[in-house]
Amino acid sequence: MNDLMGKHIVLGLSGGIACYKSAELCRALIKEGATVQVVMTEAAEHFITPVTMQALSGRSVYGSQWDAREPNNMPHINLSREADAILVAPCSADFMAKLLHGGADELLSLMCLARPIDRVPLLLAPAMNREMWAHPATQRNMAQLQQDGAAILGVGSGDQACGETGDGRMLEPEQLLEDLVAFFQPKLLAGKRVLVTAGPTFEAIDPVRGITNLSSGKMGFAIARAAREAGAQVTLVAGPVALATPRGVDRINVRSALQMLAACEAQAPRADIFVATAAVADWRAADASEQKIKKDGSGLVPQLRFTENPDILHTLAQGERARNGALFCVGFAAESHDLLANAQAKRARKGVPLLVGNIGPATFGLDDNQLLLVDAQGSRELPRASKQVLGRQLIAEIARRLGRHE
Ligand code: CTP
C-alpha cells in the first residue's frame, strides 16, 4: 500500500538499544511511500551507525547542528520546515526530559523545539527499562509533553534487553507504522463508538466438525481499522480468522452465530454505528452431537438436520436505538449476480439505511474489492481498490451521513 505517499517524515533516533528496530521502521516508512530524513543524536550512534540509516533512507543522515552541508548552516530550521511529521523512535527517557524543558544543545532536540508547532506534529515512541518507564519523573514528563502537543505512541510490554520483563519496550516497527498512518487520517468519527462483525461463523456438527464458509474477514478488519483511524472507539466481533487485530481495536472472538449475536447485543447499547460484514452461517445443526459422530461400518450416512440462525443485523436494526436513529446500521451483501437489484432488496429486507454490496466470489480472501453503496436515494460505486482504502471510503461515507465532514 501507499498510505504515506507524499509524506516527508523526519525520523529522529535518540540513544537506546531499540535503535536496532529503527532500521526496519525506516524501511517500512519508505515502503509505504514516505520519504525519510534521519536525524540521530550522538547517543544513538553508539547503538546503530549513520551508514546503516543512510543506506536504508537513501539520504545522508544529520547528527550535528554545526553541519555545514546546509547553505545557511541551519539544519534545525530547514529539516523541520520540510517535514510533515517528526517521529522520534526510539525516544529515550533522557530525551523526553530534554524535550520537556525545551533543551536544545544538539540537533535533534533543537529541531524539535524549532519546529512550527501548529504545522509539524511531533510523535514520540518511548523506549526504556521498565523501572525508568514507571518512574514518576517519566510519567510526569510524558503527561506534560502531551499537554505541550506531542503525541505519545505508547510502549510494548515483554522481555527487555536488560533481562527484565515489563512495560517500556519500543513498539514494533509495523505497530509504529500503523500508528503513524492512523495519525494522518481525518478524525471523522472522534467520540463515536463503532461495532463491527467480521469473518465467517463456525457451526459445530460435533466436537471435531462443523459448517463454515470462505469469508476471510479482511473487509471487516479493514473497516474496523479505518474506524479506529478516524478516531472512533471500535469493538470488532470476529468469527474464527487468523488475522492480526488492528491497533487500538477491542476484539471479541466468537465461533458461532449465536455467540456473535450475544456479543453484539451486549455491545449494541453503547454503539453509535454498527457495520455487519460477517458472513454469518444461515443455518446451524439442529442437534449438534456432544461426541464425535463415528462411522459404524454399515455404509449409512448420518442424517443432519439444520435450523435457521438468528439474523444479527436485522435484530440490531429492529432495536429501539436503531429505530430512533441512535444506532446507524450498515449491512453487507455478498452476491454472485444482479448486485444492484439484490442489494436494494436486501437493504429493504434488513431494514438498514445503508447496504454495501459486493460480488462474493470475486473478492473472497483477496486484498482488494469493489463496493456498491445502496441507500434510499440510490446507489454509488466505489471502484476496485484495496480493502483498506475501501474501508476508509466507507467510513467517510458513514461519517457524512452522520453529518461529519472533513
Ligand atoms: N447477517 C447477519 N446475520 C445473519 C445473516 C446475515 O447479521 N444471520 C448480515 C451480514 O453480516 C450482512 C447482511 O446480513 O451484513 C447480509 O447477509 P447475507 O448473508 O448476504 O444475507 P442473507 O440474509 O443471508 O440473504 P441471502 O442468503 O438471500 O443472500
Short mmCIF file of C-alpha atoms and ligand atoms in Angstrom, two decimals:
data_model
loop_
_atom_site.label_atom_id
_atom_site.label_comp_id
_atom_site.label_asym_id
_atom_site.label_seq_id
_atom_site.Cartn_x
_atom_site.Cartn_y
_atom_site.Cartn_z
CA MET A 1 0.00 0.00 0.00
CA ASN A 2 0.98 3.62 -0.25
CA ASP A 3 -0.57 5.00 2.87
CA LEU A 4 2.25 7.53 3.35
CA MET A 5 2.61 8.59 -0.29
CA GLY A 6 3.76 12.19 -0.48
CA LYS A 7 4.61 12.42 3.21
CA HIS A 8 8.03 13.52 4.35
CA ILE A 9 8.96 12.10 7.72
CA VAL A 10 11.89 13.19 9.84
CA LEU A 11 12.86 10.08 11.80
CA GLY A 12 14.76 11.01 14.94
CA LEU A 13 16.80 8.45 16.87
CA SER A 14 17.87 9.06 20.43
CA GLY A 15 20.08 6.65 22.37
CA GLY A 16 18.66 3.24 23.25
CA ILE A 17 19.00 -0.38 22.27
CA ALA A 18 15.67 -0.09 20.41
CA CYS A 19 17.66 1.76 17.70
CA TYR A 20 18.02 -1.64 16.04
CA LYS A 21 14.27 -1.52 15.31
CA SER A 22 14.58 1.92 13.72
CA ALA A 23 16.33 0.42 10.71
CA GLU A 24 13.28 -1.75 10.00
CA LEU A 25 10.97 1.18 10.73
CA CYS A 26 12.82 3.34 8.20
CA ARG A 27 12.36 0.66 5.53
CA ALA A 28 8.69 0.27 6.40
CA LEU A 29 8.05 4.02 6.10
CA ILE A 30 9.71 4.12 2.69
CA LYS A 31 7.83 1.03 1.51
CA GLU A 32 4.62 2.83 2.40
CA GLY A 33 5.57 5.72 0.12
CA ALA A 34 7.16 8.22 2.53
CA THR A 35 10.46 9.99 2.13
CA VAL A 36 12.53 9.75 5.29
CA GLN A 37 15.21 12.06 6.65
CA VAL A 38 17.07 10.53 9.57
CA VAL A 39 18.45 12.67 12.39
CA MET A 40 20.47 10.95 15.12
CA THR A 41 21.81 12.02 18.49
CA GLU A 42 25.37 11.15 19.42
CA ALA A 43 24.00 8.58 21.89
CA ALA A 44 22.01 6.88 19.09
CA GLU A 45 25.23 6.49 17.10
CA HIS A 46 26.52 4.22 19.86
CA PHE A 47 23.73 1.77 19.00
CA ILE A 48 23.44 1.93 15.21
CA THR A 49 25.60 3.61 12.60
CA PRO A 50 24.53 6.51 10.41
CA VAL A 51 25.80 4.40 7.49
CA THR A 52 23.03 1.86 8.05
CA MET A 53 20.38 4.56 8.30
CA GLN A 54 21.74 6.40 5.25
CA ALA A 55 21.70 3.22 3.18
CA LEU A 56 18.10 2.46 4.16
CA SER A 57 16.75 6.00 3.81
CA GLY A 58 18.73 6.90 0.71
CA ARG A 59 19.66 10.23 2.28
CA SER A 60 22.68 11.27 4.28
CA VAL A 61 21.98 11.38 7.98
CA TYR A 62 22.17 14.54 10.06
CA GLY A 63 23.75 14.43 13.50
CA SER A 64 25.09 17.89 14.27
CA GLN A 65 23.70 21.38 14.42
CA TRP A 66 27.01 22.58 13.02
CA ASP A 67 26.55 20.59 9.79
CA ALA A 68 27.97 22.83 7.06
CA ARG A 69 26.15 20.97 4.26
CA GLU A 70 23.20 23.31 4.63
CA PRO A 71 23.92 26.57 2.79
CA ASN A 72 22.54 28.64 5.66
CA ASN A 73 24.10 26.28 8.24
CA MET A 74 20.70 25.86 9.91
CA PRO A 75 19.73 22.21 9.60
CA HIS A 76 17.37 22.55 12.58
CA ILE A 77 15.27 25.07 10.63
CA ASN A 78 15.49 23.52 7.18
CA LEU A 79 14.82 19.92 8.21
CA SER A 80 11.86 20.77 10.42
CA ARG A 81 10.20 23.03 7.82
CA GLU A 82 10.24 20.25 5.22
CA ALA A 83 8.64 17.66 7.49
CA ASP A 84 5.02 16.50 7.53
CA ALA A 85 5.83 14.97 10.92
CA ILE A 86 8.78 14.34 13.19
CA LEU A 87 8.82 10.86 14.70
CA VAL A 88 11.36 10.21 17.44
CA ALA A 89 11.83 6.45 17.67
CA PRO A 90 13.33 5.46 19.98
CA CYS A 91 12.65 8.32 22.36
CA SER A 92 14.77 7.74 25.48
CA ALA A 93 13.79 8.87 28.98
CA ASP A 94 16.60 11.41 28.85
CA PHE A 95 15.46 12.76 25.50
CA MET A 96 11.92 13.18 26.81
CA ALA A 97 13.22 15.08 29.83
CA LYS A 98 15.18 17.29 27.50
CA LEU A 99 12.19 17.99 25.22
CA LEU A 100 10.09 18.79 28.23
CA HIS A 101 12.43 21.57 29.28
CA GLY A 102 12.93 22.88 25.77
CA GLY A 103 16.58 21.77 25.80
CA ALA A 104 18.34 22.39 22.51
CA ASP A 105 22.03 21.53 22.88
CA GLU A 106 22.17 19.11 19.94
CA LEU A 107 20.46 18.90 16.56
CA LEU A 108 17.52 16.57 17.29
CA SER A 109 16.15 18.43 20.34
CA LEU A 110 16.99 21.78 18.73
CA MET A 111 15.00 20.77 15.64
CA CYS A 112 12.02 19.59 17.73
CA LEU A 113 12.00 22.90 19.59
CA ALA A 114 12.35 24.90 16.39
CA ARG A 115 9.57 23.09 14.51
CA PRO A 116 6.46 25.09 13.55
CA ILE A 117 4.31 23.69 16.35
CA ASP A 118 0.94 24.14 14.59
CA ARG A 119 2.02 22.59 11.34
CA VAL A 120 4.58 19.88 12.12
CA PRO A 121 3.36 17.26 14.58
CA LEU A 122 5.83 15.58 16.93
CA LEU A 123 5.31 11.90 17.67
CA LEU A 124 7.31 10.09 20.31
CA ALA A 125 7.90 6.34 20.58
CA PRO A 126 9.34 5.85 24.08
CA ALA A 127 11.82 3.03 24.75
CA MET A 128 13.38 2.29 28.11
CA ASN A 129 13.77 -0.11 31.01
CA ARG A 130 10.53 -0.84 32.88
CA GLU A 131 11.67 0.94 36.08
CA MET A 132 12.60 4.02 34.09
CA TRP A 133 9.22 3.86 32.34
CA ALA A 134 7.26 3.51 35.57
CA HIS A 135 9.24 6.24 37.37
CA PRO A 136 7.06 9.21 38.33
CA ALA A 137 9.52 11.56 36.61
CA THR A 138 9.00 9.80 33.26
CA GLN A 139 5.22 9.60 33.67
CA ARG A 140 5.10 13.26 34.67
CA ASN A 141 7.26 14.27 31.71
CA MET A 142 5.04 12.34 29.34
CA ALA A 143 1.85 13.91 30.61
CA GLN A 144 3.39 17.37 30.22
CA LEU A 145 4.75 16.61 26.76
CA GLN A 146 1.26 15.56 25.70
CA GLN A 147 -0.11 18.82 27.04
CA ASP A 148 2.57 20.61 25.04
CA GLY A 149 1.18 18.98 21.88
CA ALA A 150 3.34 15.89 21.38
CA ALA A 151 1.67 12.57 20.54
CA ILE A 152 2.98 9.69 22.65
CA LEU A 153 2.62 6.40 20.83
CA GLY A 154 2.74 4.12 23.86
CA VAL A 155 5.07 1.24 24.60
CA GLY A 156 5.08 -2.50 24.29
CA SER A 157 5.45 -4.99 27.07
CA GLY A 158 7.64 -8.08 27.38
CA ASP A 159 11.28 -9.14 27.57
CA GLN A 160 13.70 -6.24 27.74
CA ALA A 161 17.32 -6.09 26.59
CA CYS A 162 18.40 -5.69 30.25
CA GLY A 163 16.93 -9.11 31.08
CA GLU A 164 13.92 -7.74 32.93
CA THR A 165 10.32 -8.13 31.82
CA GLY A 166 7.70 -5.39 31.75
CA ASP A 167 6.48 -2.21 30.07
CA GLY A 168 8.78 0.13 28.22
CA ARG A 169 9.83 -1.69 25.05
CA MET A 170 9.56 0.38 21.92
CA LEU A 171 6.59 -0.63 19.80
CA GLU A 172 7.41 -2.87 16.86
CA PRO A 173 8.09 -1.16 13.50
CA GLU A 174 4.79 -2.35 11.99
CA GLN A 175 2.87 -1.03 15.01
CA LEU A 176 4.59 2.35 14.76
CA LEU A 177 3.82 2.42 11.06
CA GLU A 178 0.14 1.70 11.71
CA ASP A 179 0.02 4.44 14.35
CA LEU A 180 1.67 6.95 12.03
CA VAL A 181 -0.69 6.14 9.16
CA ALA A 182 -3.63 6.50 11.55
CA PHE A 183 -2.29 9.81 12.78
CA PHE A 184 -2.67 11.33 9.31
CA GLN A 185 -6.27 10.18 8.81
CA PRO A 186 -9.05 12.75 9.39
CA LYS A 187 -10.77 12.20 12.74
CA LEU A 188 -14.26 11.97 11.25
CA LEU A 189 -15.62 9.66 13.94
CA ALA A 190 -13.95 11.16 17.01
CA GLY A 191 -16.02 10.34 20.08
CA LYS A 192 -18.12 7.70 18.30
CA ARG A 193 -18.35 4.02 19.21
CA VAL A 194 -18.34 1.58 16.33
CA LEU A 195 -19.27 -2.09 16.43
CA VAL A 196 -18.12 -4.31 13.55
CA THR A 197 -18.73 -8.00 12.85
CA ALA A 198 -16.25 -9.82 10.63
CA GLY A 199 -15.27 -13.21 9.29
CA PRO A 200 -17.28 -16.40 8.98
CA THR A 201 -19.07 -18.20 11.76
CA PHE A 202 -18.45 -21.85 12.52
CA GLU A 203 -21.43 -24.01 13.38
CA ALA A 204 -20.46 -27.25 15.11
CA ILE A 205 -21.88 -30.56 13.94
CA ASP A 206 -19.88 -32.45 16.54
CA PRO A 207 -16.71 -31.62 18.55
CA VAL A 208 -14.45 -32.02 15.50
CA ARG A 209 -16.63 -30.97 12.55
CA GLY A 210 -18.73 -28.06 11.52
CA ILE A 211 -20.03 -25.89 8.69
CA THR A 212 -18.47 -22.59 7.81
CA ASN A 213 -17.73 -20.51 4.72
CA LEU A 214 -14.91 -18.85 2.78
CA SER A 215 -15.10 -15.38 4.33
CA SER A 216 -11.56 -14.20 5.16
CA GLY A 217 -12.65 -11.38 7.46
CA LYS A 218 -10.33 -8.95 5.67
CA MET A 219 -13.02 -6.42 4.71
CA GLY A 220 -14.39 -6.24 8.26
CA PHE A 221 -10.94 -5.93 9.79
CA ALA A 222 -10.11 -3.15 7.31
CA ILE A 223 -13.31 -1.30 8.30
CA ALA A 224 -12.52 -1.71 11.99
CA ARG A 225 -9.05 -0.30 11.39
CA ALA A 226 -10.43 2.59 9.32
CA ALA A 227 -12.96 3.46 12.03
CA ARG A 228 -10.20 3.46 14.62
CA GLU A 229 -8.04 5.64 12.38
CA ALA A 230 -10.98 8.04 12.16
CA GLY A 231 -10.87 8.41 15.94
CA ALA A 232 -13.69 6.05 16.94
CA GLN A 233 -13.64 3.57 19.79
CA VAL A 234 -14.02 0.26 17.97
CA THR A 235 -15.18 -3.19 19.03
CA LEU A 236 -14.63 -5.95 16.50
CA VAL A 237 -16.63 -9.13 16.96
CA ALA A 238 -14.67 -11.67 14.93
CA GLY A 239 -15.51 -15.16 13.83
CA PRO A 240 -12.69 -17.70 13.51
CA VAL A 241 -9.99 -15.97 11.41
CA ALA A 242 -6.25 -15.74 11.95
CA LEU A 243 -5.92 -12.02 11.12
CA ALA A 244 -3.99 -9.64 13.37
CA THR A 245 -6.14 -7.26 15.41
CA PRO A 246 -5.86 -3.68 14.12
CA ARG A 247 -4.07 -1.33 16.54
CA GLY A 248 -6.28 0.11 19.24
CA VAL A 249 -9.30 -2.06 18.38
CA ASP A 250 -11.04 -4.17 21.06
CA ARG A 251 -11.58 -7.64 19.69
CA ILE A 252 -14.09 -10.21 20.87
CA ASN A 253 -13.55 -13.66 19.36
CA VAL A 254 -16.61 -15.80 18.76
CA ARG A 255 -17.27 -19.00 16.88
CA SER A 256 -20.97 -19.47 16.21
CA ALA A 257 -23.75 -17.17 15.04
CA LEU A 258 -25.41 -17.43 18.46
CA GLN A 259 -22.19 -16.31 20.17
CA MET A 260 -21.83 -13.47 17.65
CA LEU A 261 -25.39 -12.33 18.33
CA ALA A 262 -24.83 -12.42 22.10
CA ALA A 263 -21.62 -10.37 21.80
CA CYS A 264 -23.32 -7.83 19.53
CA GLU A 265 -26.37 -7.49 21.75
CA ALA A 266 -24.09 -6.85 24.71
CA GLN A 267 -22.17 -4.13 22.83
CA ALA A 268 -25.01 -2.51 20.89
CA PRO A 269 -26.42 -0.36 23.73
CA ARG A 270 -23.15 1.61 23.76
CA ALA A 271 -22.57 1.73 19.98
CA ASP A 272 -23.36 4.61 17.63
CA ILE A 273 -22.59 2.71 14.43
CA PHE A 274 -22.95 -1.00 13.60
CA VAL A 275 -21.29 -2.42 10.49
CA ALA A 276 -22.18 -6.05 9.81
CA THR A 277 -19.60 -7.53 7.46
CA ALA A 278 -19.61 -11.05 8.92
CA ALA A 279 -20.66 -13.91 6.69
CA VAL A 280 -22.92 -15.43 9.30
CA ALA A 281 -23.84 -19.06 8.57
CA ASP A 282 -27.53 -19.10 7.72
CA TRP A 283 -28.09 -22.46 9.38
CA ARG A 284 -26.65 -24.49 12.25
CA ALA A 285 -27.04 -28.16 13.09
CA ALA A 286 -30.36 -28.62 14.85
CA ASP A 287 -28.90 -31.12 17.27
CA ALA A 288 -25.09 -30.91 17.34
CA SER A 289 -23.61 -34.07 18.79
CA GLU A 290 -21.65 -33.80 22.03
CA GLN A 291 -19.46 -36.67 20.86
CA LYS A 292 -17.74 -37.26 17.57
CA ILE A 293 -20.09 -38.93 15.11
CA LYS A 294 -18.42 -42.24 14.13
CA LYS A 295 -18.72 -44.34 11.03
CA ASP A 296 -20.29 -47.60 12.13
CA GLY A 297 -19.21 -49.62 9.11
CA SER A 298 -22.77 -50.01 7.84
CA GLY A 299 -22.27 -47.54 4.98
CA LEU A 300 -25.18 -45.45 6.30
CA VAL A 301 -24.51 -41.70 6.40
CA PRO A 302 -25.69 -39.51 9.27
CA GLN A 303 -28.84 -37.52 8.60
CA LEU A 304 -28.13 -33.91 9.53
CA ARG A 305 -30.98 -31.56 10.31
CA PHE A 306 -30.49 -27.80 10.29
CA THR A 307 -32.18 -24.91 11.99
CA GLU A 308 -32.01 -21.26 10.96
CA ASN A 309 -29.64 -18.89 12.73
CA PRO A 310 -30.89 -15.55 14.01
CA ASP A 311 -30.22 -12.59 11.73
CA ILE A 312 -27.86 -10.41 13.74
CA LEU A 313 -28.10 -7.34 11.54
CA HIS A 314 -31.87 -7.48 11.34
CA THR A 315 -32.12 -7.98 15.11
CA LEU A 316 -29.98 -4.94 15.88
CA ALA A 317 -31.61 -2.86 13.13
CA GLN A 318 -35.03 -3.53 14.69
CA GLY A 319 -33.83 -2.47 18.16
CA GLU A 320 -35.11 0.72 19.73
CA ARG A 321 -31.83 2.62 19.40
CA ALA A 322 -31.57 1.88 15.68
CA ARG A 323 -35.20 2.83 15.11
CA ASN A 324 -34.85 6.18 16.85
CA GLY A 325 -31.62 6.96 14.99
CA ALA A 326 -29.13 6.46 17.81
CA LEU A 327 -27.55 3.40 16.16
CA PHE A 328 -26.68 3.71 12.48
CA CYS A 329 -26.71 0.22 10.94
CA VAL A 330 -24.81 -0.78 7.82
CA GLY A 331 -25.25 -4.16 6.16
CA PHE A 332 -23.19 -6.04 3.62
CA ALA A 333 -24.36 -8.28 0.83
CA ALA A 334 -22.15 -10.87 -0.80
CA GLU A 335 -23.90 -11.72 -4.03
CA SER A 336 -22.93 -13.74 -7.06
CA HIS A 337 -25.10 -11.87 -9.63
CA ASP A 338 -27.58 -8.97 -10.10
CA LEU A 339 -25.75 -6.96 -7.47
CA LEU A 340 -27.83 -3.78 -7.59
CA ALA A 341 -31.24 -5.46 -7.51
CA ASN A 342 -30.22 -7.95 -4.83
CA ALA A 343 -28.57 -5.26 -2.71
CA GLN A 344 -31.61 -2.99 -2.92
CA ALA A 345 -33.93 -5.81 -1.96
CA LYS A 346 -31.64 -6.84 0.89
CA ARG A 347 -31.45 -3.28 2.23
CA ALA A 348 -35.22 -3.16 2.47
CA ARG A 349 -35.44 -6.62 4.00
CA LYS A 350 -32.80 -5.90 6.62
CA GLY A 351 -34.28 -2.51 7.44
CA VAL A 352 -30.99 -0.61 7.28
CA PRO A 353 -30.27 2.88 5.88
CA LEU A 354 -27.12 1.75 4.04
CA LEU A 355 -26.20 -1.55 2.45
CA VAL A 356 -22.87 -2.35 0.84
CA GLY A 357 -22.93 -4.85 -1.99
CA ASN A 358 -20.03 -6.84 -3.36
CA ILE A 359 -19.55 -9.86 -5.56
CA GLY A 360 -18.51 -12.54 -3.08
CA PRO A 361 -16.66 -14.99 -5.32
CA ALA A 362 -14.68 -12.08 -6.86
CA THR A 363 -13.30 -10.94 -3.53
CA PHE A 364 -13.18 -13.83 -1.03
CA GLY A 365 -9.72 -13.97 0.52
CA LEU A 366 -8.30 -11.18 -1.67
CA ASP A 367 -6.82 -7.89 -0.52
CA ASP A 368 -8.89 -5.80 -2.88
CA ASN A 369 -12.56 -5.41 -3.64
CA GLN A 370 -15.15 -3.26 -5.33
CA LEU A 371 -18.22 -1.98 -3.49
CA LEU A 372 -21.68 -0.74 -4.36
CA LEU A 373 -23.30 1.52 -1.77
CA VAL A 374 -27.08 1.35 -1.79
CA ASP A 375 -29.33 3.68 0.20
CA ALA A 376 -32.81 5.18 -0.09
CA GLN A 377 -31.57 7.77 -2.61
CA GLY A 378 -29.90 5.34 -4.99
CA SER A 379 -26.54 3.70 -5.44
CA ARG A 380 -22.90 4.66 -5.75
CA GLU A 381 -19.95 2.56 -6.82
CA LEU A 382 -16.63 2.53 -5.02
CA PRO A 383 -14.24 1.29 -7.73
CA ARG A 384 -11.77 -1.54 -7.20
CA ALA A 385 -9.16 -0.69 -4.59
CA SER A 386 -7.51 -2.31 -1.60
CA LYS A 387 -9.89 -3.29 1.18
CA GLN A 388 -8.14 -0.80 3.45
CA VAL A 389 -8.74 2.08 1.04
CA LEU A 390 -12.36 1.00 0.58
CA GLY A 391 -12.76 0.71 4.35
CA ARG A 392 -11.66 4.33 4.72
CA GLN A 393 -14.01 5.46 1.94
CA LEU A 394 -16.90 3.64 3.57
CA ILE A 395 -16.12 5.18 6.95
CA ALA A 396 -16.06 8.63 5.31
CA GLU A 397 -19.47 7.86 3.72
CA ILE A 398 -20.91 6.80 7.08
CA ALA A 399 -19.47 9.91 8.75
CA ARG A 400 -21.02 12.08 6.05
CA ARG A 401 -24.41 10.51 6.70
CA LEU A 402 -23.96 11.36 10.38
CA GLY A 403 -23.22 14.95 9.45
CA ARG A 404 -19.47 14.77 9.88
CA HIS A 405 -17.27 16.14 7.12
CA GLU A 406 -13.57 16.58 6.64
N1 CTP B 1 -26.25 -11.12 8.56
C1 CTP B 1 -26.39 -11.20 9.94
N2 CTP B 1 -26.85 -12.36 10.50
C2 CTP B 1 -27.22 -13.40 9.73
C3 CTP B 1 -27.10 -13.32 8.33
C4 CTP B 1 -26.59 -12.15 7.78
O1 CTP B 1 -26.05 -10.25 10.63
N3 CTP B 1 -27.65 -14.49 10.31
C5 CTP B 1 -25.78 -9.86 7.97
C6 CTP B 1 -24.45 -9.94 7.28
O2 CTP B 1 -23.39 -9.63 8.17
C7 CTP B 1 -24.58 -8.92 6.18
C8 CTP B 1 -26.04 -8.97 5.82
O3 CTP B 1 -26.69 -9.51 6.97
O4 CTP B 1 -24.36 -7.62 6.67
C9 CTP B 1 -26.37 -9.78 4.60
O5 CTP B 1 -26.01 -11.08 4.74
P1 CTP B 1 -26.32 -12.19 3.61
O6 CTP B 1 -25.83 -13.47 4.14
O7 CTP B 1 -25.80 -11.73 2.29
O8 CTP B 1 -27.86 -12.11 3.54
P2 CTP B 1 -28.97 -13.16 3.72
O9 CTP B 1 -29.94 -12.52 4.60
O10 CTP B 1 -28.35 -14.45 4.17
O11 CTP B 1 -29.57 -13.29 2.29
P3 CTP B 1 -29.35 -14.34 1.12
O12 CTP B 1 -29.00 -15.64 1.75
O13 CTP B 1 -30.65 -14.32 0.42
O14 CTP B 1 -28.27 -13.81 0.22
#
